[in-house]
Short mmCIF file of C-alpha atoms and ligand atoms in Angstrom, two decimals:
data_model
loop_
_atom_site.label_atom_id
_atom_site.label_comp_id
_atom_site.label_asym_id
_atom_site.label_seq_id
_atom_site.Cartn_x
_atom_site.Cartn_y
_atom_site.Cartn_z
CA UNK A 66 -0.03 -0.02 -0.05
CA UNK A 67 1.00 3.54 -0.49
CA UNK A 68 1.68 5.38 2.89
CA UNK A 69 2.03 9.05 3.79
CA UNK A 70 4.24 10.01 6.89
CA UNK A 71 3.92 13.52 8.01
CA UNK A 72 6.70 15.52 9.81
CA UNK A 73 10.23 15.77 9.41
CA UNK A 74 12.30 15.34 12.35
CA UNK A 75 14.17 12.38 13.83
CA UNK A 76 11.00 10.90 15.10
CA UNK A 77 9.67 10.72 11.37
CA UNK A 78 13.04 9.34 10.39
CA UNK A 79 12.59 6.40 12.64
CA UNK A 80 9.17 5.84 11.82
CA UNK A 81 10.04 6.19 7.98
CA UNK A 82 12.67 3.36 8.69
CA UNK A 83 10.26 1.17 10.26
CA UNK A 84 7.37 1.85 7.76
CA UNK A 85 9.95 1.00 4.87
CA UNK A 86 10.91 -2.16 6.03
CA UNK A 87 7.33 -3.57 6.34
CA UNK A 88 6.25 -5.94 3.50
CA UNK A 89 2.79 -4.07 3.25
CA UNK A 90 4.39 -0.77 2.22
CA UNK A 91 4.70 -0.35 -1.55
CA UNK A 92 5.70 3.29 -1.68
CA UNK A 93 6.23 5.63 1.37
CA UNK A 94 5.88 9.36 1.01
CA UNK A 95 7.09 11.89 3.72
CA UNK A 96 5.76 15.09 3.85
CA UNK A 97 8.06 17.48 4.20
CA UNK A 98 10.69 14.77 5.39
CA UNK A 99 14.42 15.40 5.71
CA UNK A 100 17.53 13.83 4.06
CA UNK A 101 17.16 11.01 6.48
CA UNK A 102 13.66 10.17 5.43
CA UNK A 103 14.74 10.30 1.85
CA UNK A 104 16.52 7.16 2.14
CA UNK A 105 13.32 5.58 3.27
CA UNK A 106 11.03 6.93 0.69
CA UNK A 107 10.02 10.23 -1.28
CA UNK A 108 10.01 13.55 0.31
CA UNK A 109 7.47 15.94 -0.63
CA UNK A 110 7.92 19.35 -0.11
CA UNK A 111 4.40 20.02 1.85
CA UNK A 112 4.15 21.09 5.36
CA UNK A 113 2.62 18.66 7.73
CA UNK A 114 -0.18 21.34 8.67
CA UNK A 115 -1.15 22.13 5.14
CA UNK A 116 -4.42 20.05 4.97
CA UNK A 117 -5.31 21.05 1.62
CA UNK A 118 -2.03 20.20 -0.03
CA UNK A 119 -1.99 16.96 1.73
CA UNK A 120 -5.47 16.10 0.35
CA UNK A 121 -4.01 16.76 -3.24
CA UNK A 122 -1.08 14.71 -2.62
CA UNK A 123 -3.12 11.69 -1.16
CA UNK A 124 -5.49 11.75 -4.14
CA UNK A 125 -2.39 12.02 -6.67
CA UNK A 126 -0.45 9.49 -5.14
CA UNK A 127 -3.12 7.15 -4.28
CA UNK A 128 -2.33 6.98 -0.68
CA UNK A 129 -4.07 4.40 1.71
CA UNK A 130 -2.72 5.13 5.10
CA UNK A 131 -1.61 8.42 6.77
CA UNK A 132 0.63 8.32 9.92
CA UNK A 133 1.14 11.47 11.65
CA UNK A 134 4.39 12.42 13.63
CA UNK A 135 4.18 15.47 15.24
CA UNK A 136 1.45 16.80 17.51
CA UNK A 137 0.87 20.02 15.56
CA UNK A 138 -1.58 18.63 12.67
CA UNK A 139 -3.42 16.32 15.14
CA UNK A 140 -4.20 19.46 17.50
CA UNK A 141 -5.30 21.36 14.35
CA UNK A 142 -7.74 18.23 13.50
CA UNK A 143 -6.09 16.48 10.67
CA UNK A 144 -7.92 13.17 11.79
CA UNK A 145 -11.26 14.98 11.61
CA UNK A 146 -10.48 16.66 8.19
CA UNK A 147 -9.93 13.17 6.52
CA UNK A 148 -12.90 11.79 8.28
CA UNK A 149 -15.33 14.78 7.18
CA UNK A 150 -13.79 15.00 3.54
CA UNK A 151 -15.77 12.98 1.18
CA UNK A 152 -12.78 12.58 -1.39
CA UNK A 153 -10.52 11.18 1.57
CA UNK A 154 -13.11 9.28 3.42
CA UNK A 155 -11.91 5.68 4.11
CA UNK A 156 -8.33 6.77 4.06
CA UNK A 157 -7.39 5.90 7.73
CA UNK A 158 -5.32 8.49 9.91
CA UNK A 159 -3.15 7.10 12.45
CA UNK A 160 -3.60 9.59 15.21
CA UNK A 161 -6.10 11.12 17.69
CA UNK A 162 -9.09 13.23 16.64
CA UNK A 163 -9.08 16.93 17.22
CA UNK A 164 -11.07 16.43 20.64
CA UNK A 165 -8.86 13.73 21.85
CA UNK A 166 -5.72 15.55 20.79
CA UNK A 167 -6.71 18.18 23.49
CA UNK A 168 -5.02 15.51 25.96
CA UNK A 169 -1.73 17.26 24.57
CA UNK A 170 -3.10 20.37 23.05
CA UNK A 171 -4.82 21.81 26.55
CA UNK A 172 -2.92 20.96 29.85
CA UNK A 173 -6.30 21.89 31.66
CA UNK A 174 -8.15 19.62 29.63
CA UNK A 175 -5.77 16.80 30.31
CA UNK A 176 -5.60 17.42 34.13
CA UNK A 177 -9.57 17.41 34.06
CA UNK A 178 -9.61 14.10 32.19
CA UNK A 179 -7.04 12.42 34.82
CA UNK A 180 -9.03 13.78 37.72
CA UNK A 181 -12.40 12.66 36.13
CA UNK A 182 -10.91 9.21 35.38
CA UNK A 183 -9.19 8.91 38.73
CA UNK A 184 -5.77 8.69 37.21
CA UNK A 185 -3.09 9.57 39.88
CA UNK A 186 -1.49 13.02 39.28
CA UNK A 187 0.19 16.22 40.97
CA UNK A 188 -2.34 18.26 42.80
CA UNK A 189 -3.32 21.25 40.61
CA UNK A 190 -5.81 24.13 39.95
CA UNK A 191 -6.28 26.07 36.81
CA UNK A 192 -6.90 29.72 36.06
CA UNK A 193 -7.43 32.31 33.62
CA UNK A 194 -6.97 36.24 34.21
CA UNK A 195 -10.28 36.25 35.99
CA UNK A 196 -9.02 33.70 38.64
CA UNK A 197 -5.87 35.87 39.25
CA UNK A 198 -6.43 36.61 42.79
CA UNK A 199 -7.55 32.80 43.49
CA UNK A 200 -4.54 31.81 41.74
CA UNK A 201 -2.21 33.76 43.83
CA UNK A 202 -3.87 32.10 46.75
CA UNK A 203 -3.50 28.73 45.57
CA UNK A 204 0.10 29.22 44.95
CA UNK A 205 0.50 30.38 48.47
CA UNK A 206 -0.73 27.09 49.67
CA UNK A 207 2.00 25.11 47.52
CA UNK A 208 5.52 23.96 49.04
CA UNK A 209 8.48 25.19 46.40
CA UNK A 210 9.31 24.44 43.77
CA UNK A 211 5.82 25.58 41.88
CA UNK A 212 5.15 24.31 38.75
CA UNK A 213 3.25 26.52 36.07
CA UNK A 214 2.18 25.28 32.91
CA UNK A 215 0.74 27.35 29.75
CA UNK A 216 -2.38 25.49 28.80
CA UNK A 217 -1.87 25.47 25.14
CA UNK A 218 1.12 24.40 22.81
CA UNK A 219 4.35 26.66 23.55
CA UNK A 220 6.57 24.87 21.59
CA UNK A 221 7.96 22.99 24.47
CA UNK A 222 8.63 26.03 26.48
CA UNK A 223 5.53 26.52 28.57
CA UNK A 224 6.23 24.69 31.83
CA UNK A 225 8.06 26.83 34.43
CA UNK A 226 9.31 25.49 37.60
CA UNK A 227 9.83 28.22 40.19
CA UNK A 228 11.98 27.98 43.24
CA UNK A 229 10.37 30.52 45.42
CA UNK A 230 6.62 31.75 45.76
CA UNK A 231 7.66 35.12 44.76
CA UNK A 232 9.15 33.97 41.54
CA UNK A 233 5.83 31.84 40.73
CA UNK A 234 3.77 34.68 41.51
CA UNK A 235 5.53 37.08 38.96
CA UNK A 236 5.65 34.27 36.11
CA UNK A 237 1.94 33.35 37.10
CA UNK A 238 1.02 37.14 36.26
CA UNK A 239 3.25 37.52 33.17
CA UNK A 240 1.91 34.25 31.65
CA UNK A 241 -1.83 35.33 32.16
CA UNK A 242 -0.67 38.46 30.46
CA UNK A 243 0.66 36.82 27.29
CA UNK A 244 4.07 35.61 28.22
CA UNK A 245 3.36 32.59 25.74
CA UNK A 246 0.79 34.21 23.70
CA UNK A 247 -2.67 32.72 23.51
CA UNK A 248 -1.19 29.53 24.80
CA UNK A 249 -0.91 31.01 28.36
CA UNK A 250 -4.32 32.47 28.62
CA UNK A 251 -5.12 29.71 30.84
CA UNK A 252 -2.31 28.64 33.29
CA UNK A 253 -2.29 25.33 35.20
CA UNK A 254 -0.63 25.50 38.64
CA UNK A 255 0.62 22.32 40.14
CA UNK A 256 2.68 20.88 42.95
CA UNK A 257 6.21 19.74 42.07
CA UNK A 258 6.76 15.94 42.06
CA UNK A 259 10.19 14.62 43.44
CA UNK A 260 11.03 11.39 41.44
CA UNK A 261 12.38 9.78 38.42
CA UNK A 262 10.51 10.28 35.01
CA UNK A 263 10.04 7.67 32.37
CA UNK A 264 7.78 7.43 29.33
CA UNK A 265 5.35 4.63 28.63
CA UNK A 266 3.79 4.55 25.04
CA UNK A 267 0.92 2.52 23.71
CA UNK A 268 -0.67 2.23 20.41
CA UNK A 269 -4.42 2.20 20.51
CA UNK A 270 -7.53 1.69 18.34
CA UNK A 271 -9.59 3.42 20.80
CA UNK A 272 -10.76 -0.04 22.60
CA UNK A 273 -7.80 -2.08 22.52
CA UNK A 274 -4.09 -1.38 23.29
CA UNK A 275 -0.59 -2.53 22.71
CA UNK A 276 2.21 -1.73 25.22
CA UNK A 277 5.15 -0.31 23.18
CA UNK A 278 8.79 -0.31 24.83
CA UNK A 279 9.40 2.15 27.81
CA UNK A 280 11.80 4.67 27.42
CA UNK A 281 13.42 7.41 29.31
CA UNK A 282 14.38 10.69 27.87
CA UNK A 283 17.21 13.03 28.90
CA UNK A 284 15.48 16.71 28.63
CA UNK A 285 18.18 18.95 30.07
CA UNK A 286 20.94 20.63 27.87
CA UNK A 287 23.57 19.83 30.55
CA UNK A 288 25.30 16.86 31.98
CA UNK A 289 23.86 15.44 35.28
CA UNK A 290 20.58 16.74 34.04
CA UNK A 291 21.53 20.71 34.51
CA UNK A 292 20.60 23.57 32.77
CA UNK A 293 17.74 24.50 30.28
CA UNK A 294 15.13 22.17 29.06
CA UNK A 295 15.43 21.09 25.53
CA UNK A 296 13.33 18.82 23.04
CA UNK A 297 15.45 16.00 24.56
CA UNK A 298 19.37 15.09 24.33
CA UNK A 299 19.12 11.29 24.47
CA UNK A 300 16.96 8.42 25.21
CA UNK A 301 17.45 4.80 26.46
CA UNK A 302 15.12 1.81 26.05
CA UNK A 303 13.80 -0.25 28.12
CA UNK A 304 13.94 1.63 31.35
CA UNK A 305 15.96 -0.66 33.72
CA UNK A 306 13.76 0.21 36.63
CA UNK A 307 10.37 -0.34 34.98
CA UNK A 308 10.06 -3.93 36.51
CA UNK A 309 6.82 -6.16 36.11
CA UNK A 310 5.29 -4.63 39.30
CA UNK A 311 5.79 -0.83 38.21
CA UNK A 312 4.52 -1.82 34.83
CA UNK A 313 1.23 -3.49 36.46
CA UNK A 314 0.71 -0.41 38.43
CA UNK A 315 1.12 2.01 35.35
CA UNK A 316 -1.28 -0.34 33.23
CA UNK A 317 -3.85 -0.60 36.06
CA UNK A 318 -3.84 2.94 37.05
CA UNK A 319 -3.00 4.85 33.97
CA UNK A 320 -3.38 3.08 30.62
CA UNK A 321 -6.67 1.14 31.16
CA UNK A 322 -8.47 4.00 32.87
CA UNK A 323 -7.36 6.31 30.01
CA UNK A 324 -8.62 4.09 27.22
CA UNK A 325 -11.97 3.47 29.15
CA UNK A 326 -11.99 7.21 29.68
CA UNK A 327 -11.39 7.99 26.00
CA UNK A 328 -14.63 5.90 25.30
CA UNK A 329 -16.59 7.07 28.01
CA UNK A 330 -16.06 10.58 27.03
CA UNK A 331 -16.42 9.57 23.23
CA UNK A 332 -13.06 10.90 22.15
CA UNK A 333 -12.23 8.90 19.00
CA UNK A 334 -8.56 7.90 19.42
CA UNK A 335 -6.64 5.74 16.79
CA UNK A 336 -2.93 6.30 17.50
CA UNK A 337 0.31 6.48 19.92
CA UNK A 338 -0.29 7.65 23.37
CA UNK A 339 2.58 8.93 25.38
CA UNK A 340 2.41 8.65 29.12
CA UNK A 341 4.95 11.13 30.72
CA UNK A 342 5.26 9.71 34.15
CA UNK A 343 6.96 10.65 37.58
CA UNK A 344 7.78 7.64 39.77
CA UNK A 345 7.62 8.65 43.22
CA UNK A 346 8.71 6.08 45.85
CA UNK A 347 7.87 3.45 43.44
CA UNK A 348 4.33 4.76 42.72
CA UNK A 349 3.62 6.30 39.25
CA UNK A 350 2.00 9.70 38.77
CA UNK A 351 0.88 11.23 35.45
CA UNK A 352 2.81 14.35 34.29
CA UNK A 353 1.62 14.65 30.94
CA UNK A 354 0.02 12.90 27.89
CA UNK A 355 1.27 13.60 24.33
CA UNK A 356 -1.02 12.54 21.34
CA UNK A 357 2.07 11.22 19.54
CA UNK A 358 5.27 9.55 20.07
CA UNK A 359 8.35 11.15 21.64
CA UNK A 360 11.23 12.47 20.25
CA UNK A 361 14.22 11.28 20.60
CA UNK A 362 12.33 8.30 22.50
CA UNK A 363 10.95 7.05 19.04
CA UNK A 364 14.68 6.70 17.79
CA UNK A 365 15.38 4.35 20.92
CA UNK A 366 11.95 2.49 21.01
CA UNK A 367 11.08 1.65 17.39
CA UNK A 368 14.56 -0.14 16.57
CA UNK A 369 13.30 -2.56 19.18
CA UNK A 370 10.05 -3.17 17.84
CA UNK A 371 10.47 -6.65 15.55
CA UNK A 372 6.68 -6.84 14.34
CA UNK A 373 5.58 -5.33 11.19
CA UNK A 374 4.46 -1.65 11.93
CA UNK A 375 2.24 -1.33 9.18
CA UNK A 376 0.58 -4.32 10.29
CA UNK A 377 0.06 -2.75 13.72
CA UNK A 378 -1.56 0.57 11.84
CA UNK A 379 -3.68 -1.64 10.10
CA UNK A 380 -4.86 -3.18 13.25
CA UNK A 381 -5.44 0.34 14.73
CA UNK A 382 -7.42 1.41 11.20
CA UNK A 383 -9.69 -1.53 11.57
CA UNK A 384 -10.06 -1.68 15.51
CA UNK A 385 -8.69 -5.05 15.39
CA UNK A 386 -5.62 -4.37 17.46
CA UNK A 387 -6.63 -7.31 19.79
CA UNK A 388 -5.60 -9.60 16.90
CA UNK A 389 -2.18 -8.11 16.79
CA UNK A 390 1.14 -8.72 19.12
CA UNK A 391 4.08 -6.66 19.49
CA UNK A 392 7.50 -8.47 19.49
CA UNK A 393 10.19 -6.66 21.17
CA UNK A 394 13.74 -7.24 21.05
CA UNK A 395 15.70 -8.09 24.37
CA UNK A 396 18.34 -5.62 23.17
CA UNK A 397 18.94 -2.18 25.03
CA UNK A 398 18.88 0.95 22.93
CA UNK A 399 20.75 4.09 23.45
CA UNK A 400 20.12 7.15 21.53
CA UNK A 401 22.63 10.36 21.94
CA UNK A 402 21.51 13.62 20.03
CA UNK A 403 23.92 15.78 18.37
CA UNK A 404 22.86 19.30 18.53
CA UNK A 405 24.17 22.68 17.30
CA UNK A 406 26.24 24.40 19.94
CA UNK A 407 24.03 27.34 21.77
CA UNK A 408 20.80 25.17 21.47
CA UNK A 409 18.32 25.71 23.07
CA UNK A 410 19.22 29.23 22.76
CA UNK A 411 20.70 30.76 19.53
CA UNK A 412 22.56 28.54 17.41
CA UNK A 413 24.03 28.87 13.90
CA UNK A 414 23.00 26.73 10.82
CA UNK A 415 24.64 25.59 7.68
CA UNK A 416 27.60 23.67 9.26
CA UNK A 417 28.90 20.90 6.99
CA UNK A 418 28.33 17.42 8.66
CA UNK A 419 31.32 14.74 7.85
CA UNK A 420 32.25 11.55 8.90
CA UNK A 421 28.78 10.42 8.96
CA UNK A 422 29.11 7.78 6.15
CA UNK A 423 32.13 5.95 8.22
CA UNK A 424 29.79 5.20 11.14
CA UNK A 425 29.31 1.65 11.91
CA UNK A 426 27.20 -0.31 14.42
CA UNK A 427 24.85 2.49 14.96
CA UNK A 428 21.70 4.09 13.42
CA UNK A 429 21.87 7.47 12.44
CA UNK A 430 18.55 9.41 12.23
CA UNK A 431 18.44 12.80 10.63
CA UNK A 432 16.46 15.21 12.89
CA UNK A 433 17.94 18.99 11.84
CA UNK A 434 19.99 18.49 8.50
CA UNK A 435 19.62 19.67 4.98
CA UNK A 436 21.14 18.84 1.69
CA UNK A 437 22.76 21.71 -0.17
CA UNK A 438 24.71 21.01 -3.44
CA UNK A 439 24.90 17.29 -2.46
CA UNK A 440 26.48 18.27 0.86
CA UNK A 441 24.98 17.40 4.55
CA UNK A 442 24.42 20.61 6.66
CA UNK A 443 23.17 21.33 9.89
CA UNK A 444 19.64 23.12 9.77
CA UNK A 445 18.38 23.20 13.20
CA UNK A 446 19.15 22.55 17.04
CA UNK A 447 19.01 19.02 17.25
CA UNK A 448 20.92 17.71 14.26
CA UNK A 449 21.29 13.98 14.63
CA UNK A 450 20.19 11.09 17.04
CA UNK A 451 22.61 8.07 17.11
CA UNK A 452 20.93 4.81 18.35
CA UNK A 453 22.96 1.76 19.03
CA UNK A 454 21.36 -1.70 20.15
CA UNK A 455 23.47 -3.90 22.30
CA UNK A 456 22.83 -6.76 24.97
CA UNK A 457 23.51 -4.09 27.86
CA UNK A 458 22.76 -0.61 28.22
CA UNK A 459 26.34 0.06 28.99
CA UNK A 460 27.54 -1.41 25.91
CA UNK A 461 24.76 0.41 23.80
CA UNK A 462 25.71 3.79 25.38
CA UNK A 463 29.49 3.26 24.70
CA UNK A 464 28.97 2.38 20.98
CA UNK A 465 26.64 5.53 20.77
CA UNK A 466 29.16 7.71 22.63
CA UNK A 467 32.02 6.62 20.35
CA UNK A 468 30.05 7.29 17.07
CA UNK A 469 28.80 10.66 18.43
CA UNK A 470 32.55 11.54 18.79
CA UNK A 471 33.25 10.66 15.33
CA UNK A 472 30.71 12.55 13.41
CA UNK A 473 31.95 16.16 12.76
CA UNK A 474 30.43 19.46 12.46
CA UNK A 475 31.41 22.92 13.76
CA UNK A 476 30.13 23.47 17.41
CA UNK A 477 28.76 20.09 17.74
CA UNK A 478 27.43 19.38 21.43
CA UNK A 479 26.18 16.22 22.87
CA UNK A 480 25.64 14.72 26.50
CA UNK A 481 28.25 12.25 27.17
CA UNK A 482 26.25 11.08 30.29
CA UNK A 483 23.05 9.78 28.75
CA UNK A 484 21.61 7.01 31.15
CA UNK A 485 23.84 8.04 34.06
CA UNK A 486 21.04 8.10 36.51
CA UNK A 487 19.75 4.51 35.75
CA UNK A 488 23.21 3.13 35.43
CA UNK A 489 24.01 4.33 38.93
CA UNK A 490 21.35 2.57 40.70
P1 AMP B 40 6.04 18.95 29.86
O1 AMP B 40 6.22 20.25 29.10
O2 AMP B 40 4.61 18.72 30.44
O3 AMP B 40 6.72 17.74 29.30
O4 AMP B 40 6.84 19.12 31.12
C1 AMP B 40 8.22 19.50 31.11
C2 AMP B 40 9.11 18.79 32.34
O5 AMP B 40 8.69 19.79 33.26
C3 AMP B 40 8.50 17.68 32.28
O6 AMP B 40 9.23 16.52 31.68
C4 AMP B 40 9.31 17.34 33.96
O7 AMP B 40 10.57 17.15 33.65
C5 AMP B 40 8.84 18.80 34.38
N1 AMP B 40 7.60 18.69 35.12
C6 AMP B 40 6.36 18.94 34.58
N2 AMP B 40 5.67 18.85 35.38
C7 AMP B 40 5.97 18.64 36.79
C8 AMP B 40 5.55 18.15 38.10
N3 AMP B 40 4.56 18.36 38.54
N4 AMP B 40 6.61 17.92 39.02
C9 AMP B 40 7.96 18.04 38.58
N5 AMP B 40 8.46 18.11 37.49
C10 AMP B 40 7.32 18.40 36.28
N1 LIG B 41 10.99 13.63 24.13
C1 LIG B 41 10.00 14.58 24.79
C2 LIG B 41 8.91 14.73 23.78
O1 LIG B 41 8.85 14.18 22.65
O2 LIG B 41 7.76 15.34 24.15
#
């Protein structure tokens, strides 16, 4: 079948690689894609949020399945666009409906959903500008640090961890007054959870679900989890401390009630759900939902999935996921992201990337690269993701680290301590 994948980062390169391997895939189109996805299929220069252009492409290329990588098109309603368009009806979209994508698109909506369906999460309240005084009162009842979250999508920057109440009050005011534009018209104020983070991914057809490999990403720019938040500097899969008991708690307390809650609330969901969790003294609490796979977690998770990904997607589309199984490699995956120096602040683009073809024993996923006159150059903050698979996490990390050192471009930066926290314990 002809498949269209939307997006153009490292996650999409990993998805493209797995889709292209499927016996069920005859032609893969990626819009807009990147030089990495071009090795797996045909890149089409169409934005993932230009629905009319995507429609034209689907009709022209006889696309039979659409897989959505990033959250933007989902939150903007690409699922509903396909369902309601008579020319596109019948082309399944892997992703949630617009209403269900609110689980990521609105933090207040997600928290209400968790509360309604008794899914354990941090104590919180949400406020708009009319609730300013009440918000300040609520902040004063919390211990520090205080977590403030812009309700809407804010390019991954909308969560502030404030170390003093004064700072929290100041930031709360600024957020309500447009610090993140419309995204912070509403603000979720919540208690800070002290624990260790991990991510769980499921693929659901809205009724059944399949558990995918667990992963842990490393969001901070600096070694030892210091400095600014980024999109993600590396990932490991599986999470060594996610034993059977913890996974049972997560399935019973988070995953099953989420799937049931979606049905109860008539939220149509046929895609990936990302459960962002904080484990506090062995007990899982929900931090957030994402309505897509994580990046760079996908680059660690998908290479461990041995099942045919397109076959799983067909199970989603036909609501027959109960008939499918995911087979997962025993190997450990370690992903290290190479970034442009300066990221997540200002960084320069257009640096020539070399030595990439000499890399052995790792999969190189392209995130922010471009090809100019046949030469590969940097074009984003996160440039490449290097994934290695090995019998042990230590070994996988060692290979990725060695290869991260080999690839060259000016001002290259990477964290050499990915996995440090779980290896210690
Ligand atoms: P998000 O944008 O929701 O992924 O949040 C960004 C990061 O903020 C999360 O990955 C956590 O590291 C941190 N965070 C969010 N909420 C909390 C919380 N209630 N307690 C502690 N850390 C949090
Ligand atoms: N790596 C975090 C995310 O994809 O949201």
